[in-house]
Amino acid sequence: MANKSVVEALDKLLQDLCENKAPFGGKLIVFGGYFRQVLPVVRGGGRREQVQASLVSSHLWPYFTKVKLTENMRTRDDPGFIDYLSRIGNGKEPTNSKGQVKLSDPMIIPYTNLEDSLEALISYVYPDMDLFESSPFEMMKRSILCPKNEFVDDINSKLIES
């Protein structure tokens, strides 16, 4: 999610360009996001600083019309996972002394070594590559998220090879 200063700068820019002192120069702007998933990055900052940098802390927040989505489309076929995500979001899922949620064993692919563990992950997420050739939309329902582009490149190379 963008830092509130970015949105506030956009507000000032549009006011200047449109010569209109209404928020965002009177233009309709649509923002999307889920505050439980993505807080703005604040170097060296903790949760408090992240919340203060978020859009909800901006002087513009009262001008927004908030629309809440009620169904998680990505997990609608897995009610157990929906409940799990809700418990985490509501702070009801048990945590360790560091405040970290412990994942259940079925959610974990044990690490043996880099090569074998990566193969196990790919096999779990994409169990039947032949199925995806005949039905590419099945592949669109699956993804592996990576923190760095180099990991994405490694996984993509392995998928292309198979």
Coordinates of N, CA and C in Angstrom, one line a residue:
M1 N 0.8 -1.2 0.0 CA 0.0 0.0 0.0 C 0.9 1.2 0.0
A2 N 0.5 2.2 -0.7 CA 1.2 3.5 -0.8 C 1.2 4.2 0.5
N3 N 2.3 4.9 0.8 CA 2.4 5.8 1.9 C 1.5 7.0 1.8
K4 N 0.9 7.4 2.8 CA -0.1 8.5 2.7 C 0.5 9.8 2.1
S5 N 1.8 10.0 2.2 CA 2.4 11.2 1.6 C 2.3 11.1 0.1
V6 N 2.3 10.0 -0.5 CA 2.2 9.8 -2.0 C 0.8 10.3 -2.4
V7 N -0.2 9.8 -1.7 CA -1.6 10.1 -2.0 C -1.9 11.6 -1.7
E8 N -1.3 12.1 -0.7 CA -1.5 13.6 -0.4 C -0.8 14.4 -1.4
A9 N 0.3 14.0 -2.0 CA 1.0 14.7 -3.1 C 0.2 14.7 -4.3
L10 N -0.5 13.5 -4.6 CA -1.4 13.4 -5.8 C -2.5 14.4 -5.6
D11 N -3.1 14.5 -4.4 CA -4.2 15.4 -4.1 C -3.7 16.9 -4.4
K12 N -2.6 17.3 -3.9 CA -2.1 18.6 -4.2 C -1.9 18.9 -5.7
L13 N -1.3 17.9 -6.4 CA -1.0 18.0 -7.8 C -2.3 18.2 -8.6
L14 N -3.3 17.4 -8.3 CA -4.6 17.5 -9.0 C -5.3 18.8 -8.7
Q15 N -5.2 19.2 -7.4 CA -5.8 20.5 -7.1 C -5.1 21.7 -7.9
D16 N -3.8 21.6 -8.0 CA -3.1 22.6 -8.8 C -3.5 22.5 -10.3
L17 N -3.4 21.3 -10.9 CA -3.7 21.1 -12.3 C -5.1 21.5 -12.7
C18 N -6.1 21.2 -11.8 CA -7.5 21.4 -12.1 C -8.0 22.8 -11.6
E19 N -7.0 23.5 -10.9 CA -7.4 24.8 -10.3 C -8.7 24.7 -9.5
N20 N -8.7 23.6 -8.7 CA -9.9 23.3 -7.9 C -9.4 22.9 -6.5
K21 N -9.8 23.5 -5.4 CA -9.3 23.2 -4.1 C -10.1 22.0 -3.4
A22 N -11.0 21.4 -4.2 CA -11.7 20.2 -3.6 C -10.7 19.0 -3.6
P23 N -10.9 18.1 -2.7 CA -10.0 16.9 -2.7 C -9.8 16.3 -4.1
F24 N -8.5 16.1 -4.4 CA -8.1 15.6 -5.7 C -8.6 16.4 -6.9
G25 N -8.7 17.7 -6.7 CA -9.1 18.6 -7.7 C -10.5 18.3 -8.2
G26 N -11.3 17.7 -7.4 CA -12.7 17.4 -7.8 C -12.8 16.1 -8.7
K27 N -11.7 15.4 -8.9 CA -11.7 14.2 -9.7 C -12.1 13.0 -8.9
L28 N -12.7 12.0 -9.6 CA -13.0 10.8 -8.9 C -11.8 9.9 -9.0
I29 N -11.3 9.4 -7.8 CA -10.1 8.6 -7.7 C -10.6 7.3 -7.0
V30 N -10.1 6.1 -7.6 CA -10.5 4.8 -7.0 C -9.2 4.2 -6.4
F31 N -9.2 3.9 -5.2 CA -8.1 3.2 -4.5 C -8.6 1.8 -4.2
G32 N -7.7 0.8 -4.1 CA -8.0 -0.5 -3.7 C -6.9 -1.0 -2.8
G33 N -7.3 -1.8 -1.8 CA -6.3 -2.4 -0.9 C -7.0 -3.0 0.3
Y34 N -6.2 -3.8 1.0 CA -6.7 -4.4 2.2 C -5.7 -4.2 3.3
F35 N -6.1 -3.4 4.3 CA -5.1 -2.9 5.3 C -4.5 -4.0 6.1
R36 N -5.2 -5.1 6.2 CA -4.6 -6.2 7.0 C -3.5 -6.9 6.3
Q37 N -3.5 -6.8 5.0 CA -2.5 -7.5 4.2 C -1.2 -6.6 3.9
V38 N -1.4 -5.4 3.6 CA -0.2 -4.6 3.2 C -0.2 -3.2 3.8
L39 N 0.7 -3.1 4.7 CA 0.9 -1.7 5.3 C 2.1 -1.1 4.5
P40 N 2.2 0.2 4.5 CA 3.3 0.9 3.8 C 4.6 0.5 4.5
V41 N 5.7 0.5 3.7 CA 7.0 0.2 4.2 C 7.6 1.5 4.8
V42 N 8.0 1.4 6.0 CA 8.7 2.5 6.7 C 10.0 2.0 7.2
R43 N 11.1 2.5 6.6 CA 12.4 2.0 7.0 C 12.7 2.2 8.5
G44 N 13.0 1.1 9.2 CA 13.3 1.2 10.6 C 12.1 1.4 11.5
G45 N 10.9 1.4 10.9 CA 9.7 1.7 11.6 C 9.0 0.4 12.0
G46 N 8.3 0.5 13.1 CA 7.5 -0.7 13.5 C 6.1 -0.5 13.1
R47 N 5.2 -1.3 13.7 CA 3.8 -1.3 13.3 C 3.2 0.1 13.5
R48 N 3.5 0.8 14.6 CA 2.9 2.1 14.9 C 3.3 3.1 13.7
E49 N 4.5 3.1 13.3 CA 4.9 4.0 12.2 C 4.3 3.6 10.9
Q50 N 4.1 2.3 10.7 CA 3.4 1.9 9.5 C 2.0 2.3 9.4
V51 N 1.3 2.2 10.6 CA -0.1 2.7 10.6 C -0.2 4.2 10.4
Q52 N 0.8 4.9 11.1 CA 0.8 6.4 10.9 C 1.1 6.8 9.5
A53 N 1.8 6.0 8.7 CA 2.1 6.3 7.3 C 1.0 5.8 6.4
S54 N 0.0 5.1 6.9 CA -1.0 4.6 6.0 C -2.1 5.6 5.7
L55 N -2.9 5.3 4.7 CA -3.9 6.2 4.2 C -4.9 6.5 5.3
V56 N -5.2 5.6 6.2 CA -6.2 5.8 7.2 C -5.8 7.0 8.1
S57 N -4.5 7.3 8.2 CA -4.1 8.4 9.0 C -4.0 9.7 8.3
S58 N -4.3 9.7 7.1 CA -4.3 11.0 6.3 C -5.5 11.9 6.6
H59 N -5.2 13.2 6.4 CA -6.3 14.2 6.5 C -7.4 14.0 5.5
L60 N -7.0 13.2 4.4 CA -8.0 13.0 3.3 C -8.9 11.8 3.6
W61 N -8.6 11.0 4.6 CA -9.4 9.8 4.9 C -10.9 10.0 5.0
P62 N -11.3 11.1 5.7 CA -12.8 11.3 5.8 C -13.5 11.6 4.5
Y63 N -12.8 12.0 3.4 CA -13.4 12.3 2.1 C -13.6 11.0 1.3
F64 N -13.1 9.9 1.7 CA -13.2 8.6 1.0 C -14.5 8.0 1.3
T65 N -15.1 7.4 0.2 CA -16.3 6.5 0.4 C -15.7 5.1 0.5
K66 N -15.9 4.4 1.6 CA -15.3 3.1 1.8 C -16.3 2.0 1.4
V67 N -15.9 1.1 0.6 CA -16.7 0.0 0.1 C -16.0 -1.3 0.6
K68 N -16.7 -2.1 1.4 CA -16.1 -3.3 1.9 C -16.5 -4.5 1.1
L69 N -15.6 -5.3 0.7 CA -15.9 -6.6 0.0 C -16.2 -7.6 1.1
T70 N -17.1 -8.5 0.8 CA -17.5 -9.4 1.9 C -17.1 -10.9 1.6
E71 N -16.7 -11.1 0.4 CA -16.3 -12.5 0.0 C -14.9 -12.5 -0.5
N72 N -14.1 -13.4 0.1 CA -12.7 -13.5 -0.4 C -12.8 -14.5 -1.6
M73 N -12.6 -14.0 -2.8 CA -12.8 -14.8 -4.0 C -11.7 -15.8 -4.2
R74 N -10.5 -15.6 -3.6 CA -9.4 -16.5 -3.8 C -9.6 -17.7 -2.9
T75 N -10.4 -17.6 -1.8 CA -10.5 -18.7 -0.9 C -11.9 -19.2 -0.8
R76 N -12.8 -18.8 -1.7 CA -14.2 -19.2 -1.5 C -14.5 -20.7 -1.5
D77 N -13.6 -21.5 -2.1 CA -13.8 -22.9 -2.1 C -13.1 -23.6 -0.9
D78 N -12.6 -22.9 0.0 CA -11.9 -23.4 1.2 C -12.3 -22.7 2.4
P79 N -13.5 -23.0 3.0 CA -14.0 -22.3 4.2 C -13.1 -22.4 5.4
G80 N -12.4 -23.5 5.5 CA -11.4 -23.7 6.6 C -10.3 -22.7 6.6
F81 N -9.8 -22.4 5.3 CA -8.7 -21.4 5.2 C -9.3 -20.0 5.4
I82 N -10.5 -19.7 5.0 CA -11.1 -18.4 5.2 C -11.2 -18.2 6.7
D83 N -11.6 -19.2 7.5 CA -11.7 -19.0 9.0 C -10.3 -18.8 9.5
Y84 N -9.3 -19.5 9.0 CA -7.9 -19.4 9.5 C -7.4 -17.9 9.2
L85 N -7.6 -17.4 8.0 CA -7.2 -16.1 7.7 C -7.9 -15.0 8.6
S86 N -9.2 -15.3 8.8 CA -10.0 -14.4 9.7 C -9.5 -14.4 11.1
R87 N -9.1 -15.5 11.6 CA -8.6 -15.6 13.0 C -7.2 -14.9 13.1
I88 N -6.4 -15.0 12.1 CA -5.1 -14.3 12.0 C -5.4 -12.8 12.0
G89 N -6.3 -12.3 11.1 CA -6.6 -10.9 10.9 C -7.2 -10.3 12.2
N90 N -8.0 -11.1 12.9 CA -8.7 -10.6 14.1 C -7.8 -10.8 15.4
G91 N -6.6 -11.3 15.2 CA -5.7 -11.5 16.4 C -6.1 -12.7 17.2
K92 N -6.9 -13.6 16.7 CA -7.4 -14.7 17.5 C -6.6 -16.0 17.4
E93 N -5.8 -16.1 16.4 CA -4.9 -17.3 16.1 C -3.8 -17.2 17.1
P94 N -3.5 -18.4 17.8 CA -2.4 -18.4 18.8 C -1.0 -18.0 18.1
T95 N -0.2 -17.3 18.9 CA 1.1 -16.9 18.4 C 2.2 -17.4 19.4
N96 N 3.4 -17.3 19.0 CA 4.5 -17.7 19.9 C 5.0 -16.4 20.6
S97 N 6.1 -16.5 21.4 CA 6.5 -15.4 22.2 C 6.9 -14.2 21.3
K98 N 7.2 -14.4 20.1 CA 7.6 -13.3 19.2 C 6.4 -12.7 18.4
G99 N 5.2 -13.2 18.7 CA 4.0 -12.7 18.0 C 3.8 -13.3 16.7
Q100 N 4.5 -14.4 16.4 CA 4.4 -15.1 15.1 C 3.4 -16.2 15.1
V101 N 2.6 -16.3 14.1 CA 1.6 -17.4 14.0 C 2.3 -18.7 13.5
K102 N 2.0 -19.8 14.2 CA 2.6 -21.0 13.8 C 1.7 -21.7 12.8
L103 N 2.3 -22.0 11.6 CA 1.6 -22.6 10.6 C 1.3 -24.1 10.9
S104 N 0.2 -24.6 10.5 CA 0.0 -26.1 10.7 C 0.8 -26.9 9.8
D105 N 1.1 -28.1 10.2 CA 2.0 -29.0 9.5 C 1.6 -29.2 8.0
P106 N 0.3 -29.3 7.7 CA -0.1 -29.5 6.3 C 0.3 -28.3 5.4
M107 N 0.5 -27.2 6.0 CA 0.8 -25.9 5.3 C 2.3 -25.8 5.0
I108 N 3.1 -26.7 5.6 CA 4.6 -26.6 5.5 C 5.2 -27.7 4.6
I109 N 6.1 -27.2 3.8 CA 6.9 -28.2 3.0 C 8.3 -28.2 3.7
P110 N 8.6 -29.3 4.3 CA 9.9 -29.4 5.1 C 11.1 -29.1 4.2
Y111 N 12.1 -28.4 4.8 CA 13.3 -28.1 4.1 C 14.3 -29.2 4.3
T112 N 14.8 -29.7 3.2 CA 15.9 -30.7 3.2 C 17.1 -30.1 2.6
N113 N 17.1 -29.6 1.4 CA 18.1 -28.8 0.8 C 17.4 -28.0 -0.3
L114 N 18.1 -27.0 -0.8 CA 17.4 -26.1 -1.7 C 16.8 -26.7 -2.9
E115 N 17.5 -27.6 -3.6 CA 17.1 -28.3 -4.8 C 15.8 -29.1 -4.5
D116 N 15.9 -30.0 -3.6 CA 14.8 -30.9 -3.3 C 13.6 -30.2 -2.7
S117 N 13.8 -29.2 -1.9 CA 12.7 -28.5 -1.3 C 12.0 -27.7 -2.4
L118 N 12.7 -27.1 -3.3 CA 12.1 -26.3 -4.4 C 11.3 -27.3 -5.3
E119 N 11.8 -28.4 -5.6 CA 11.1 -29.4 -6.4 C 9.8 -29.8 -5.6
A120 N 9.9 -30.0 -4.3 CA 8.7 -30.4 -3.5 C 7.7 -29.3 -3.6
L121 N 8.1 -28.1 -3.5 CA 7.2 -26.9 -3.6 C 6.5 -26.9 -4.9
I122 N 7.3 -27.0 -6.0 CA 6.7 -26.9 -7.4 C 5.7 -28.1 -7.6
S123 N 6.1 -29.3 -7.1 CA 5.2 -30.5 -7.3 C 3.9 -30.3 -6.5
Y124 N 4.0 -29.6 -5.3 CA 2.8 -29.4 -4.6 C 1.9 -28.4 -5.2
V125 N 2.4 -27.3 -5.7 CA 1.6 -26.2 -6.3 C 1.1 -26.6 -7.7
Y126 N 2.0 -27.3 -8.4 CA 1.7 -27.7 -9.8 C 1.8 -29.2 -9.9
P127 N 0.9 -30.0 -9.4 CA 1.0 -31.4 -9.3 C 1.0 -32.1 -10.7
D128 N 0.3 -31.6 -11.7 CA 0.2 -32.3 -13.0 C 0.3 -31.2 -14.1
M129 N 1.5 -31.1 -14.6 CA 1.8 -30.1 -15.6 C 1.0 -30.4 -16.9
D130 N 0.7 -31.7 -17.2 CA -0.1 -32.1 -18.4 C -1.5 -31.5 -18.3
L131 N -2.0 -31.5 -17.1 CA -3.4 -30.9 -16.9 C -3.4 -29.5 -17.4
F132 N -2.3 -28.7 -17.0 CA -2.3 -27.3 -17.3 C -2.1 -27.0 -18.8
E133 N -1.5 -28.0 -19.6 CA -1.4 -27.8 -21.0 C -2.8 -27.9 -21.7
S134 N -3.7 -28.8 -21.1 CA -5.0 -28.9 -21.7 C -6.0 -27.9 -21.1
S135 N -5.7 -27.4 -20.0 CA -6.6 -26.4 -19.3 C -5.8 -25.3 -18.6
P136 N -5.3 -24.3 -19.4 CA -4.5 -23.3 -18.9 C -5.1 -22.5 -17.7
F137 N -6.4 -22.4 -17.7 CA -7.1 -21.7 -16.6 C -6.9 -22.3 -15.3
E138 N -6.6 -23.6 -15.2 CA -6.3 -24.3 -14.0 C -5.0 -23.8 -13.4
M139 N -4.1 -23.4 -14.2 CA -2.8 -22.9 -13.8 C -3.0 -21.5 -13.2
M140 N -4.0 -20.8 -13.7 CA -4.2 -19.4 -13.2 C -4.7 -19.4 -11.7
K141 N -5.1 -20.5 -11.2 CA -5.6 -20.6 -9.9 C -4.5 -20.8 -8.9
R142 N -3.3 -21.0 -9.4 CA -2.2 -21.3 -8.5 C -1.0 -20.3 -8.7
S143 N -0.3 -20.1 -7.6 CA 0.9 -19.2 -7.8 C 1.9 -19.5 -6.6
I144 N 3.1 -19.2 -6.9 CA 4.1 -19.2 -5.8 C 4.6 -17.8 -5.7
L145 N 4.5 -17.2 -4.5 CA 5.0 -15.8 -4.3 C 6.4 -15.9 -3.8
C146 N 7.2 -14.9 -4.2 CA 8.6 -14.9 -3.9 C 9.0 -13.5 -3.5
P147 N 9.9 -13.4 -2.5 CA 10.3 -12.1 -2.1 C 11.3 -11.4 -3.0
K148 N 12.0 -12.1 -3.9 CA 13.0 -11.5 -4.8 C 12.8 -12.1 -6.2
N149 N 13.1 -11.2 -7.1 CA 13.0 -11.6 -8.6 C 13.9 -12.8 -8.9
E150 N 15.1 -12.9 -8.3 CA 16.0 -14.0 -8.6 C 15.3 -15.3 -8.3
F151 N 14.5 -15.4 -7.2 CA 13.8 -16.6 -6.9 C 12.7 -16.9 -7.9
V152 N 12.1 -15.9 -8.4 CA 11.1 -16.0 -9.4 C 11.7 -16.6 -10.7
D153 N 12.9 -16.1 -11.0 CA 13.6 -16.6 -12.2 C 14.0 -18.0 -12.1
D154 N 14.4 -18.4 -10.9 CA 14.8 -19.8 -10.6 C 13.6 -20.8 -10.8
I155 N 12.5 -20.4 -10.2 CA 11.3 -21.2 -10.3 C 10.7 -21.2 -11.7
N156 N 10.7 -20.1 -12.4 CA 10.2 -20.1 -13.7 C 11.1 -21.0 -14.6
S157 N 12.4 -21.0 -14.4 CA 13.3 -21.8 -15.2 C 13.0 -23.3 -15.0
K158 N 12.8 -23.6 -13.7 CA 12.5 -25.0 -13.4 C 11.1 -25.5 -14.1
L159 N 10.2 -24.6 -14.0 CA 8.9 -24.9 -14.6 C 8.9 -25.0 -16.1
I160 N 9.8 -24.2 -16.8 CA 9.9 -24.3 -18.2 C 10.6 -25.6 -18.6
E161 N 11.6 -26.0 -17.8 CA 12.3 -27.2 -18.0 C 11.4 -28.5 -18.0
S162 N 10.4 -28.4 -17.1 CA 9.6 -29.6 -16.9 C 8.6 -29.9 -17.9

